[in-house]
mmCIF file of C-alpha atoms in Angstrom:
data_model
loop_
_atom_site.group_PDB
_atom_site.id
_atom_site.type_symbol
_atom_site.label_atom_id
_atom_site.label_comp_id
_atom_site.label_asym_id
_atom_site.label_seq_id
_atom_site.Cartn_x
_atom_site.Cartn_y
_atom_site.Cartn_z
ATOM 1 C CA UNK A 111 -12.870 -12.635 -27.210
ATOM 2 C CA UNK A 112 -11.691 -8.998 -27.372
ATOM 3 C CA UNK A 113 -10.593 -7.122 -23.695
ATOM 4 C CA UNK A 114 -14.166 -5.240 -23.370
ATOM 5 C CA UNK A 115 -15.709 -8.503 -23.871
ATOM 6 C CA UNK A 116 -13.905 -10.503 -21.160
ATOM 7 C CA UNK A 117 -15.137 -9.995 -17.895
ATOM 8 C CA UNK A 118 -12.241 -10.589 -16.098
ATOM 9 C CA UNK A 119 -9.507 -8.873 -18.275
ATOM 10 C CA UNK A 120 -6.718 -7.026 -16.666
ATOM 11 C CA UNK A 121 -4.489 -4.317 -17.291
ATOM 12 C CA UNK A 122 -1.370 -3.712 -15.238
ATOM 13 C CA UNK A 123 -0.386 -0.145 -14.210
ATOM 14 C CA UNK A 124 3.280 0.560 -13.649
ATOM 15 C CA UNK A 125 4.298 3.911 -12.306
ATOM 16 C CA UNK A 126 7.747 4.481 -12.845
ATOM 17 C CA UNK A 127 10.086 7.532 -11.957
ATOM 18 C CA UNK A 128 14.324 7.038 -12.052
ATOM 19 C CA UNK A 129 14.245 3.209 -11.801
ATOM 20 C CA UNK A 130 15.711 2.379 -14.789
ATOM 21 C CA UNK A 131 17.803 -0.521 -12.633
ATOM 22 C CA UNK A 132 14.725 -2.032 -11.576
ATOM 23 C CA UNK A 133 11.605 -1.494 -14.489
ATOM 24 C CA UNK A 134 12.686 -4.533 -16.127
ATOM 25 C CA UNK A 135 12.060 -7.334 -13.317
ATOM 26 C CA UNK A 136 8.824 -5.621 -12.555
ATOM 27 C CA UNK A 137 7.738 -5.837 -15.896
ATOM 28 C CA UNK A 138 9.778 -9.614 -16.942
ATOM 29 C CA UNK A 139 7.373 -10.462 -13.863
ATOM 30 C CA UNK A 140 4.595 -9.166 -15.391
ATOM 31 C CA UNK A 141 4.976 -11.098 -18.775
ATOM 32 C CA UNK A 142 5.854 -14.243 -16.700
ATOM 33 C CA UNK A 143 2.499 -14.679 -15.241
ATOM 34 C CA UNK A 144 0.846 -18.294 -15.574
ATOM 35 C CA UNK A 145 -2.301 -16.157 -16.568
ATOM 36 C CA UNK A 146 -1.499 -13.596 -18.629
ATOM 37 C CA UNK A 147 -2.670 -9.901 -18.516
ATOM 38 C CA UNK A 148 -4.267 -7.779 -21.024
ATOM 39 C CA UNK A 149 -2.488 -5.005 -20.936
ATOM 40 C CA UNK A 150 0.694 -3.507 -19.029
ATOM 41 C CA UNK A 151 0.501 0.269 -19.109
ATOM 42 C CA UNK A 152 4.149 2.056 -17.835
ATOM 43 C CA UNK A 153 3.820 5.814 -17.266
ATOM 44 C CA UNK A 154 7.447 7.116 -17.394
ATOM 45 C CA UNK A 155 6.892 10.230 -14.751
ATOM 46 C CA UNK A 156 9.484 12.306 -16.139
ATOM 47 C CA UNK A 157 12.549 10.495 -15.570
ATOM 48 C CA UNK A 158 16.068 11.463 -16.270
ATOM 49 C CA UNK A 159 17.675 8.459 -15.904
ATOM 50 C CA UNK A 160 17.148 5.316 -18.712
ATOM 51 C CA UNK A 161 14.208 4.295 -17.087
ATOM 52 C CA UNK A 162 12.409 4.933 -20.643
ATOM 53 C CA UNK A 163 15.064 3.248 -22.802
ATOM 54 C CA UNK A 164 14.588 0.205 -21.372
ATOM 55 C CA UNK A 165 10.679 0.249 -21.319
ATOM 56 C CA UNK A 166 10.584 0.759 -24.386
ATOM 57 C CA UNK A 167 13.023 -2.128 -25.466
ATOM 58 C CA UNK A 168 10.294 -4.362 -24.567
ATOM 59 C CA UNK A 169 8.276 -2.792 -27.820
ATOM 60 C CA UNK A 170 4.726 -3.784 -28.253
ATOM 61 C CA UNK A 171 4.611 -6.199 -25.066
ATOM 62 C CA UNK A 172 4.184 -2.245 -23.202
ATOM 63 C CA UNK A 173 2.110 0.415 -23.604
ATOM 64 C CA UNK A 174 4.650 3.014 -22.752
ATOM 65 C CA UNK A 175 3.381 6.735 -21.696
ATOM 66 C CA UNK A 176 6.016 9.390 -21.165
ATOM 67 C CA UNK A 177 4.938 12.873 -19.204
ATOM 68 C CA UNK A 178 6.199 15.570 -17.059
ATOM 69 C CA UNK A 179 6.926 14.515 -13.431
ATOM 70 C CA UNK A 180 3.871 14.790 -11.168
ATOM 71 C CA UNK A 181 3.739 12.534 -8.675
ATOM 72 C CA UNK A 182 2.985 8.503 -8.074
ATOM 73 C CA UNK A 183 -0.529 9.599 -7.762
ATOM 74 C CA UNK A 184 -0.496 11.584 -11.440
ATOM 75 C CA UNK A 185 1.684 8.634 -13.263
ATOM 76 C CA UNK A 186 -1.178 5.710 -11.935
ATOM 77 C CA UNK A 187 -3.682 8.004 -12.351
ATOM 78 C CA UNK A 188 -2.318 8.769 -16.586
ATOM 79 C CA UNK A 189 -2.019 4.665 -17.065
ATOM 80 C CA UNK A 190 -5.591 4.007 -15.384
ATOM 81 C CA UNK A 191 -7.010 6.767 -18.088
ATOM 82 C CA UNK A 192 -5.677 4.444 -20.898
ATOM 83 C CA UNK A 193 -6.600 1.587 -19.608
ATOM 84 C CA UNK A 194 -9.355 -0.402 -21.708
ATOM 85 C CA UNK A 195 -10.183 -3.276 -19.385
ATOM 86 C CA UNK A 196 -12.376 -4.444 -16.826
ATOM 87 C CA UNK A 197 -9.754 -5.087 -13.741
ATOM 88 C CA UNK A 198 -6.599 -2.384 -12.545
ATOM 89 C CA UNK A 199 -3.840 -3.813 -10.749
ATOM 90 C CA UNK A 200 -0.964 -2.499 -9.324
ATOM 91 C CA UNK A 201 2.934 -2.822 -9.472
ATOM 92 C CA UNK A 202 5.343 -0.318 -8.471
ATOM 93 C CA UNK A 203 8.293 -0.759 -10.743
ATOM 94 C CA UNK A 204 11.157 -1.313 -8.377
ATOM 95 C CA UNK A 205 9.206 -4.416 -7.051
ATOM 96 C CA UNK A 206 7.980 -7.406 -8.536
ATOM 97 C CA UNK A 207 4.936 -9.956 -8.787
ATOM 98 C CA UNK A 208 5.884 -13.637 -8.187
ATOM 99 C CA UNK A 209 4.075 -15.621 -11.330
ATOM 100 C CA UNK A 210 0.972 -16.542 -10.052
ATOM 101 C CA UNK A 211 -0.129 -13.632 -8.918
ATOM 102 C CA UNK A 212 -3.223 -13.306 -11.615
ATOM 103 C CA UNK A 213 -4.263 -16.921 -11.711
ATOM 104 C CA UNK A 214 -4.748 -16.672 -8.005
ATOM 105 C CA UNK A 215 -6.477 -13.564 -8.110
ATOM 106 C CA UNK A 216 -8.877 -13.908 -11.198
ATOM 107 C CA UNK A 217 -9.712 -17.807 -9.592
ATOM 108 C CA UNK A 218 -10.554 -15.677 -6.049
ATOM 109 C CA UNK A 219 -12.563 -13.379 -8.073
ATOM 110 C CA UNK A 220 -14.201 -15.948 -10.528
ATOM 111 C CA UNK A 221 -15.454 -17.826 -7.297
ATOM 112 C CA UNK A 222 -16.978 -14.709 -5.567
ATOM 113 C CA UNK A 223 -18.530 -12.535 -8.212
ATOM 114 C CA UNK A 224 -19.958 -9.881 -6.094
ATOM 115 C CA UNK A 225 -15.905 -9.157 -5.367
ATOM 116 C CA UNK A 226 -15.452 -5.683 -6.322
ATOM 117 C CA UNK A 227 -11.334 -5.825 -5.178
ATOM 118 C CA UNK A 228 -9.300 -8.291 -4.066
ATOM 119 C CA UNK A 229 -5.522 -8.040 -2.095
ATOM 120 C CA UNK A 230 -3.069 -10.689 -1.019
ATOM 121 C CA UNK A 231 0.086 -11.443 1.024
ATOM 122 C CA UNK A 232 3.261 -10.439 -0.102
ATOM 123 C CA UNK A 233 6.739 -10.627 0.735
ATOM 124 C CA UNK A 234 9.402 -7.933 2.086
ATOM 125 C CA UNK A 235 12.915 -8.779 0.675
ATOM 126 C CA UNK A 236 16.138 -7.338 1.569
ATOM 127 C CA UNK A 237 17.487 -9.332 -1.237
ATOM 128 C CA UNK A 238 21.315 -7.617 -0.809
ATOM 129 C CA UNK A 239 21.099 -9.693 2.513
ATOM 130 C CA UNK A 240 19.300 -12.464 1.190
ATOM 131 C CA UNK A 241 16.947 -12.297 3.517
ATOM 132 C CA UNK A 242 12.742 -12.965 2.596
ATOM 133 C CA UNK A 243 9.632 -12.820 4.678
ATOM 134 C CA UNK A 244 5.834 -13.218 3.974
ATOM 135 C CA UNK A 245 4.498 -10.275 5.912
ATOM 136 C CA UNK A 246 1.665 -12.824 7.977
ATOM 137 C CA UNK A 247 2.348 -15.613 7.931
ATOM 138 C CA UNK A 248 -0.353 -18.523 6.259
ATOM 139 C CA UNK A 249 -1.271 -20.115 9.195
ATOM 140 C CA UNK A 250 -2.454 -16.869 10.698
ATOM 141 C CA UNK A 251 -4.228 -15.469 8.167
ATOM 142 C CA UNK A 252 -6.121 -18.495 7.089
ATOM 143 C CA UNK A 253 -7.627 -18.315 11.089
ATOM 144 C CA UNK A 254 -8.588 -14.840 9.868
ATOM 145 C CA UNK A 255 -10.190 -15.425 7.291
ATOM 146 C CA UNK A 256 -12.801 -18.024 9.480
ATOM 147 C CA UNK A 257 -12.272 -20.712 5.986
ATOM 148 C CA UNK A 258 -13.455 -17.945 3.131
ATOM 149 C CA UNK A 259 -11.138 -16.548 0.833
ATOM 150 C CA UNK A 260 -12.994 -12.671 1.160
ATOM 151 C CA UNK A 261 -12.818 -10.401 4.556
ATOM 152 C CA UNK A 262 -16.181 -8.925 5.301
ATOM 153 C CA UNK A 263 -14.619 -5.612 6.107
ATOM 154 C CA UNK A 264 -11.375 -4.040 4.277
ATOM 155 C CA UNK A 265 -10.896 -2.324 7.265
ATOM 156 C CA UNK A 266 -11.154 -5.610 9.622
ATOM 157 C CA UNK A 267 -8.714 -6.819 7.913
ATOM 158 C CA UNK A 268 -6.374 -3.350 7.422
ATOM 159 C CA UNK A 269 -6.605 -3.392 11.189
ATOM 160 C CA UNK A 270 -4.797 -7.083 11.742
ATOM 161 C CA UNK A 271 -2.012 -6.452 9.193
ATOM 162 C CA UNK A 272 -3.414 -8.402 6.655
ATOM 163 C CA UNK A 273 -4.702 -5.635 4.489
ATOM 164 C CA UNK A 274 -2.119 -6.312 1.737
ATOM 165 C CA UNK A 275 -0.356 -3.530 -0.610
ATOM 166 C CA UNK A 276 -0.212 -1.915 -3.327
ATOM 167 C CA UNK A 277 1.422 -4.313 -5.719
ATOM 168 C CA UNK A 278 -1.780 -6.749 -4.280
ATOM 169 C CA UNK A 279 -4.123 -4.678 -5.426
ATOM 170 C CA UNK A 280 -6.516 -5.778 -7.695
ATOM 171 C CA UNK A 281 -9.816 -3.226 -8.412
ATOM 172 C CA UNK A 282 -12.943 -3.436 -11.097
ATOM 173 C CA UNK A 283 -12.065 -0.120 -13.138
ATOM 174 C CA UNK A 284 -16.474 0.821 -12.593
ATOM 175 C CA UNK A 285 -14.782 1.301 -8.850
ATOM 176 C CA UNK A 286 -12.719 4.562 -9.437
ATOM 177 C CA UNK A 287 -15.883 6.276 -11.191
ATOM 178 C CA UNK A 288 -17.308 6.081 -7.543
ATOM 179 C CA UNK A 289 -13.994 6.723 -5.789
ATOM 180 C CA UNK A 290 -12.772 8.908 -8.185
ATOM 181 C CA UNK A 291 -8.650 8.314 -9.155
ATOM 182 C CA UNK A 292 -5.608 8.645 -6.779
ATOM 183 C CA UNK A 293 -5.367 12.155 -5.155
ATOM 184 C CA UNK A 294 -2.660 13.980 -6.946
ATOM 185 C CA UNK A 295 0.134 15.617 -4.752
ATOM 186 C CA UNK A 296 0.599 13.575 -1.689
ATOM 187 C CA UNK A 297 3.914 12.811 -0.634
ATOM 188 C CA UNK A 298 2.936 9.878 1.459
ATOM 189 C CA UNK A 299 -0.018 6.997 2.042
ATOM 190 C CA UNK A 300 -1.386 7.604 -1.648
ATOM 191 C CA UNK A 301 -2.654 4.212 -1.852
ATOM 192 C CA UNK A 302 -4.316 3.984 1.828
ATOM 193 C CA UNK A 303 -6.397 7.171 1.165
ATOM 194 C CA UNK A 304 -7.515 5.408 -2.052
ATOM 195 C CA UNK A 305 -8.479 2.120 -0.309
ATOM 196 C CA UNK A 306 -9.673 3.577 2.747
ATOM 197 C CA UNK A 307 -12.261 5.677 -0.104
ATOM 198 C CA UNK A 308 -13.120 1.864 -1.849
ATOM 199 C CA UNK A 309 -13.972 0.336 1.496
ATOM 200 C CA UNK A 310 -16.793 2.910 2.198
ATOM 201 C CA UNK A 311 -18.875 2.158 -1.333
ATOM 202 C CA UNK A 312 -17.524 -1.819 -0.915
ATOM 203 C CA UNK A 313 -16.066 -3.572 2.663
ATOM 204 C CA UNK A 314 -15.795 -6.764 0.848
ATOM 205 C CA UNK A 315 -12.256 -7.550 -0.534
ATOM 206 C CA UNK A 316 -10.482 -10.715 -1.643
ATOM 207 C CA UNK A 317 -7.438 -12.066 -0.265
ATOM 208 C CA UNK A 318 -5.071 -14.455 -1.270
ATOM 209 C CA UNK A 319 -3.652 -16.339 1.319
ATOM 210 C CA UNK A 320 -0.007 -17.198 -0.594
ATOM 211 C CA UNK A 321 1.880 -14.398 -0.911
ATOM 212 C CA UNK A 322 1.480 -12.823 -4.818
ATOM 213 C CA UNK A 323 4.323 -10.379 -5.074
ATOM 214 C CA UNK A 324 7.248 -9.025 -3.532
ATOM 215 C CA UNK A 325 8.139 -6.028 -2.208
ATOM 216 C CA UNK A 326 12.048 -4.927 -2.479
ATOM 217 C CA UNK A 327 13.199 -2.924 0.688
ATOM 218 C CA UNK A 328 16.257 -1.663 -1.571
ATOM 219 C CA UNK A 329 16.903 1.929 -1.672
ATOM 220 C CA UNK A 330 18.093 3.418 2.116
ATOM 221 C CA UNK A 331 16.889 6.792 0.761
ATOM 222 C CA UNK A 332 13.387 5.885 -0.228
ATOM 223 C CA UNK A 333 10.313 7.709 0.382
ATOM 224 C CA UNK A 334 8.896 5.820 3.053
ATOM 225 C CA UNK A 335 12.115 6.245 5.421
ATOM 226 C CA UNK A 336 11.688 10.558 5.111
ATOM 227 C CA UNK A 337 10.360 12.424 6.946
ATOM 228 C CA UNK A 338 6.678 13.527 6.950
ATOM 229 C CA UNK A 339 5.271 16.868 8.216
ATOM 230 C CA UNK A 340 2.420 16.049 10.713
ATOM 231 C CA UNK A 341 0.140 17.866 8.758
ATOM 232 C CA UNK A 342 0.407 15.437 6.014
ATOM 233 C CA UNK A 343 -1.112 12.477 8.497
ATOM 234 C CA UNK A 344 -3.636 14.683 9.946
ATOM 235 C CA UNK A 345 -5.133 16.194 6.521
ATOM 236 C CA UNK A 346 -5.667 12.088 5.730
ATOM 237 C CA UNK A 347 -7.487 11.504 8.498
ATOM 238 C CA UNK A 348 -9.742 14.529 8.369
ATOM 239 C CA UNK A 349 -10.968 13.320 4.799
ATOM 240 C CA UNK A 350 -11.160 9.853 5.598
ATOM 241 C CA UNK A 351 -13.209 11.050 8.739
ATOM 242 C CA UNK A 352 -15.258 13.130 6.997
ATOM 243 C CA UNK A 353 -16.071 10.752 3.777
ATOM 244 C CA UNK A 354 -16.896 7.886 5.432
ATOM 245 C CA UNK A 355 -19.490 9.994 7.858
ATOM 246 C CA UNK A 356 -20.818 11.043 4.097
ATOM 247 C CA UNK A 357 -21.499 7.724 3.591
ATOM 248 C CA UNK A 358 -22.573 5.917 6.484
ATOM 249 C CA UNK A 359 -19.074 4.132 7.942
ATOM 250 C CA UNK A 360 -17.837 6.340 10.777
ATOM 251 C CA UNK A 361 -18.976 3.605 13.500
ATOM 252 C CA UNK A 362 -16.566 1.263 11.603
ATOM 253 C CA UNK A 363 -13.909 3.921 10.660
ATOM 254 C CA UNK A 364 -12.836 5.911 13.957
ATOM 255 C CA UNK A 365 -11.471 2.875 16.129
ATOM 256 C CA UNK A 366 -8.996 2.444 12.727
ATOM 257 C CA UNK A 367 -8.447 5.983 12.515
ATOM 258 C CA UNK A 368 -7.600 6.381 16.012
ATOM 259 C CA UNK A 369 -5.477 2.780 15.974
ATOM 260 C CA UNK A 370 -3.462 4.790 12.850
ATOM 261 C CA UNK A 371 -2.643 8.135 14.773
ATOM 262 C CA UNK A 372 -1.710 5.922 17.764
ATOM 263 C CA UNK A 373 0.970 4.309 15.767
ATOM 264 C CA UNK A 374 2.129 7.260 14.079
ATOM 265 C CA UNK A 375 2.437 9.348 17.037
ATOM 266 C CA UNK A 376 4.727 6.175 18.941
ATOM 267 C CA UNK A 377 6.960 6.718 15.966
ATOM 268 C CA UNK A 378 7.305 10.248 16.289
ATOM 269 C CA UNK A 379 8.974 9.215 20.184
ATOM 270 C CA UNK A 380 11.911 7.838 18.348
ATOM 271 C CA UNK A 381 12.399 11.263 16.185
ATOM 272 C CA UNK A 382 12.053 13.642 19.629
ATOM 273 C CA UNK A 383 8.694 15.032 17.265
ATOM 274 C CA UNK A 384 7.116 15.845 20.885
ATOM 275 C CA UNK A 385 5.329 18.609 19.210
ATOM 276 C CA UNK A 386 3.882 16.575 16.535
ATOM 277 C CA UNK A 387 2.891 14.051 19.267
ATOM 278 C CA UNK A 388 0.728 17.140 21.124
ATOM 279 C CA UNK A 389 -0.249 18.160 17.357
ATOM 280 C CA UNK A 390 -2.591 15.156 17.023
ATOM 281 C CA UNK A 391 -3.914 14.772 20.684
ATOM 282 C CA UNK A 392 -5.232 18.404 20.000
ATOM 283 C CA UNK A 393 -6.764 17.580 16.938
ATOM 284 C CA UNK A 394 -7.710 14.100 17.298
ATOM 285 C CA UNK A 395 -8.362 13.834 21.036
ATOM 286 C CA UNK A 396 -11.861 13.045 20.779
ATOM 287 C CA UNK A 397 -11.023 9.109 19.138
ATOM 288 C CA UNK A 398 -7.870 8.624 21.032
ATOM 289 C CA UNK A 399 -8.402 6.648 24.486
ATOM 290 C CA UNK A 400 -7.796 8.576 27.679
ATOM 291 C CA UNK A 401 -4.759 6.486 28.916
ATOM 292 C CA UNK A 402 -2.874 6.755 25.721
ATOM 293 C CA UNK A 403 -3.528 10.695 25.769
ATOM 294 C CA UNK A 404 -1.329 10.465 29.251
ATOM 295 C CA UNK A 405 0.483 8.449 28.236
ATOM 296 C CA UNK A 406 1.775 10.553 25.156
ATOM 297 C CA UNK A 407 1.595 13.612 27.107
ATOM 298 C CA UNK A 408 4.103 12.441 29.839
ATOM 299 C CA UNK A 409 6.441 10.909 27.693
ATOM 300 C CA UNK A 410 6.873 14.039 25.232
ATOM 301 C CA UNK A 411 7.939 16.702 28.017
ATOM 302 C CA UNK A 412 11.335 15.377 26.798
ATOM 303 C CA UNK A 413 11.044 14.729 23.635
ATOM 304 C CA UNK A 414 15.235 13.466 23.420
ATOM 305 C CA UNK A 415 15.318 11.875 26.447
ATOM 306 C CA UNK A 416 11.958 9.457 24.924
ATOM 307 C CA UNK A 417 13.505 9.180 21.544
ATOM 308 C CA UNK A 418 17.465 7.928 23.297
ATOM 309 C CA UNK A 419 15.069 5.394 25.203
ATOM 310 C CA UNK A 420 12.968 4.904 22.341
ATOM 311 C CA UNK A 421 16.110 3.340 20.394
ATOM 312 C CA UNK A 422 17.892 1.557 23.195
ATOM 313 C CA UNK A 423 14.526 -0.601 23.423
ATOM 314 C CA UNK A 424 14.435 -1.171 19.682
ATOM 315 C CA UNK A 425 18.498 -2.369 19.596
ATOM 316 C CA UNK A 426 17.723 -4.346 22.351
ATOM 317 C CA UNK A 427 14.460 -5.914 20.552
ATOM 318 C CA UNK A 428 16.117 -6.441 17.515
ATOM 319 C CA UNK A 429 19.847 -8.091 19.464
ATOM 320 C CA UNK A 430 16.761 -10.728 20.981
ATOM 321 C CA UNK A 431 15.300 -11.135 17.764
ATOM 322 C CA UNK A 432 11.855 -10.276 19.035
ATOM 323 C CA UNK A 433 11.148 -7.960 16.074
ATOM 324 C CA UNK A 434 8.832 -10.385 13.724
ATOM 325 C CA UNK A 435 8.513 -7.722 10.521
ATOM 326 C CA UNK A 436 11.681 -7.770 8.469
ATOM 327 C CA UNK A 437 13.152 -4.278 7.868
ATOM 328 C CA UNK A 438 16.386 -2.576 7.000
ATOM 329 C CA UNK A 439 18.678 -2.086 10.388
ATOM 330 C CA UNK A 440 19.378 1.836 10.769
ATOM 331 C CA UNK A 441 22.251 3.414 10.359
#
């Protein structure tokens, strides 16, 4: 059976950008699946290190694609073009899928055919401590999921931590001619402006209760510990606001938007970004409850003061051990 025949073939998109220390496990992960994949697509996105050396020493097992640096967003968006089959997953190339990621997933999807995505659990690994955790824990999400194996809503689901990642993802390639591809040029949350798009045209999504990959909390310097200009987390929620009014899903997507900018904005108190906090009430004070509004607007009229408070709570949380999500200790 050739890959446009089989319904459920897969190809595997690997961004990859100055990882050459990594791109192998992702992709010896990839080839060690218990259900093999169709395809595995690398776009090397202009890297200067030997990130495309060793790609390419896997030969004809990878479809390797080399092109000027533009972004996560422009390297998935390059390998989903050349794709030729009928699923997309994801794998960022300094993490890793554990091996039965696409038996469990093409099973899921196999025994729900109307499934137009699926996600999973995952684990967090800081594996220079030798420390592992599945982000919820079994138990937990199987009470979620009420005995199916599919959420009704993505962003049901999204809201009780148990909307998955990237390196879950697993989307029919028809999607992305509704959603359209990854927006090119963000700098942050990528991927959660491209599901929070899928989950207005379908609310149904898969999830695999095990965890399917894992997801390596390595580099101290990575993009997710920098710092983001408020305007960045307000321009997503003004197009998430506004697309899912175009089609029908506000009622279901401003309690999540306004349960996102509350937890951004409580981050911001441990950086002193009182202005950022104010930022957001102004703009967004129309979903955000009354009593957090106070709330936010007492504790920034000193920003330091909040954010030296702020981090004597979380040492004091984390010397209890009350902190549940693994994460890398600050310096």
């Amino acid at each position: 059976m050739s890959i446009t025949e089989n319904k459920y073939s897969v190809s595997v998109v690997i961004p990859a950008y100055n990882i050459g220390d990594f791109i192998a496990r992702a992709i010896n992960s990839v080839l060690a699946q218990t259900h093999p994949p169709d395809e595995i697509i690398v776009v090397d996105d202009g890297s200067t290190d030997n990130t495309g050396e060793v790609v390419k020493g896997f030969g004809e097992k990878v479809i390797y694609i080399h092109q000027q640096n533009g972004g996560l967003s422009a390297a998935r968006n390059t390998a989903m073009r050349a794709s030729t089959c009928k699923w997309i997953s994801f794998l960022d190339g300094d993490d890793e899928w554990l091996e039965g990621y696409l038996e469990a997933q093409i099973g899921l999807l196999r025994r729900n055919p109307d499934l137009m995505w699926s996600t999973g659990n995952y684990l967090r690994c800081l594996c220079d401590e030798d420390r592992r955790q599945v982000v919820v824990d079994t138990a937990t999400v199987k009470q979620i999921l009420g005995g199916k194996d599919y959420f009704d809503d993505y962003l049901y689901a999204f809201r009780r931590g148990v909307g998955g990642c990237v390196n879950t993802m697993i989307v029919r390639a028809d999607v992305f001619e509704q959603t359209g591809l990854f927006l090119e040029g963000l700098k942050r949350a990528e991927d959660l402006d491209m599901w929070l798009r899928i989950c207005c045209h379908h609310p149904q999504i898969g999830f695999v209760v095990e965890p399917l990959s894992v997801y390596h909390l390595v580099r101290e310097d990575c993009l997710s510990q920098q710092y983001t200009p408020v305007g960045l987390y307000c321009d997503l929620i003004d197009r998430r606001l506004e697309y899912a009014k175009k089609h029908e899903r506000l009622d279901k997507f401003a309690p999540v938007a306004s349960w996102m900018l509350q937890r951004w904005m409580r981050s911001f108190l441990f950086d002193a970004r009182g202005e950022d906090v104010r930022i957001m009430l102004q703009k967004f004070g129309d979903i955000i409850p009354s009593w957090y509004k106070i709330l936010m607007l007492t504790v920034t009229v000193f920003p330091k003061a909040t954010a030296t408070g702020c981090h004597l709570i979380s040492k004091v949380v984390r010397a209890l051990r009350l902190r549940k999500r693994l994460t890398r200790k600050p310096k």
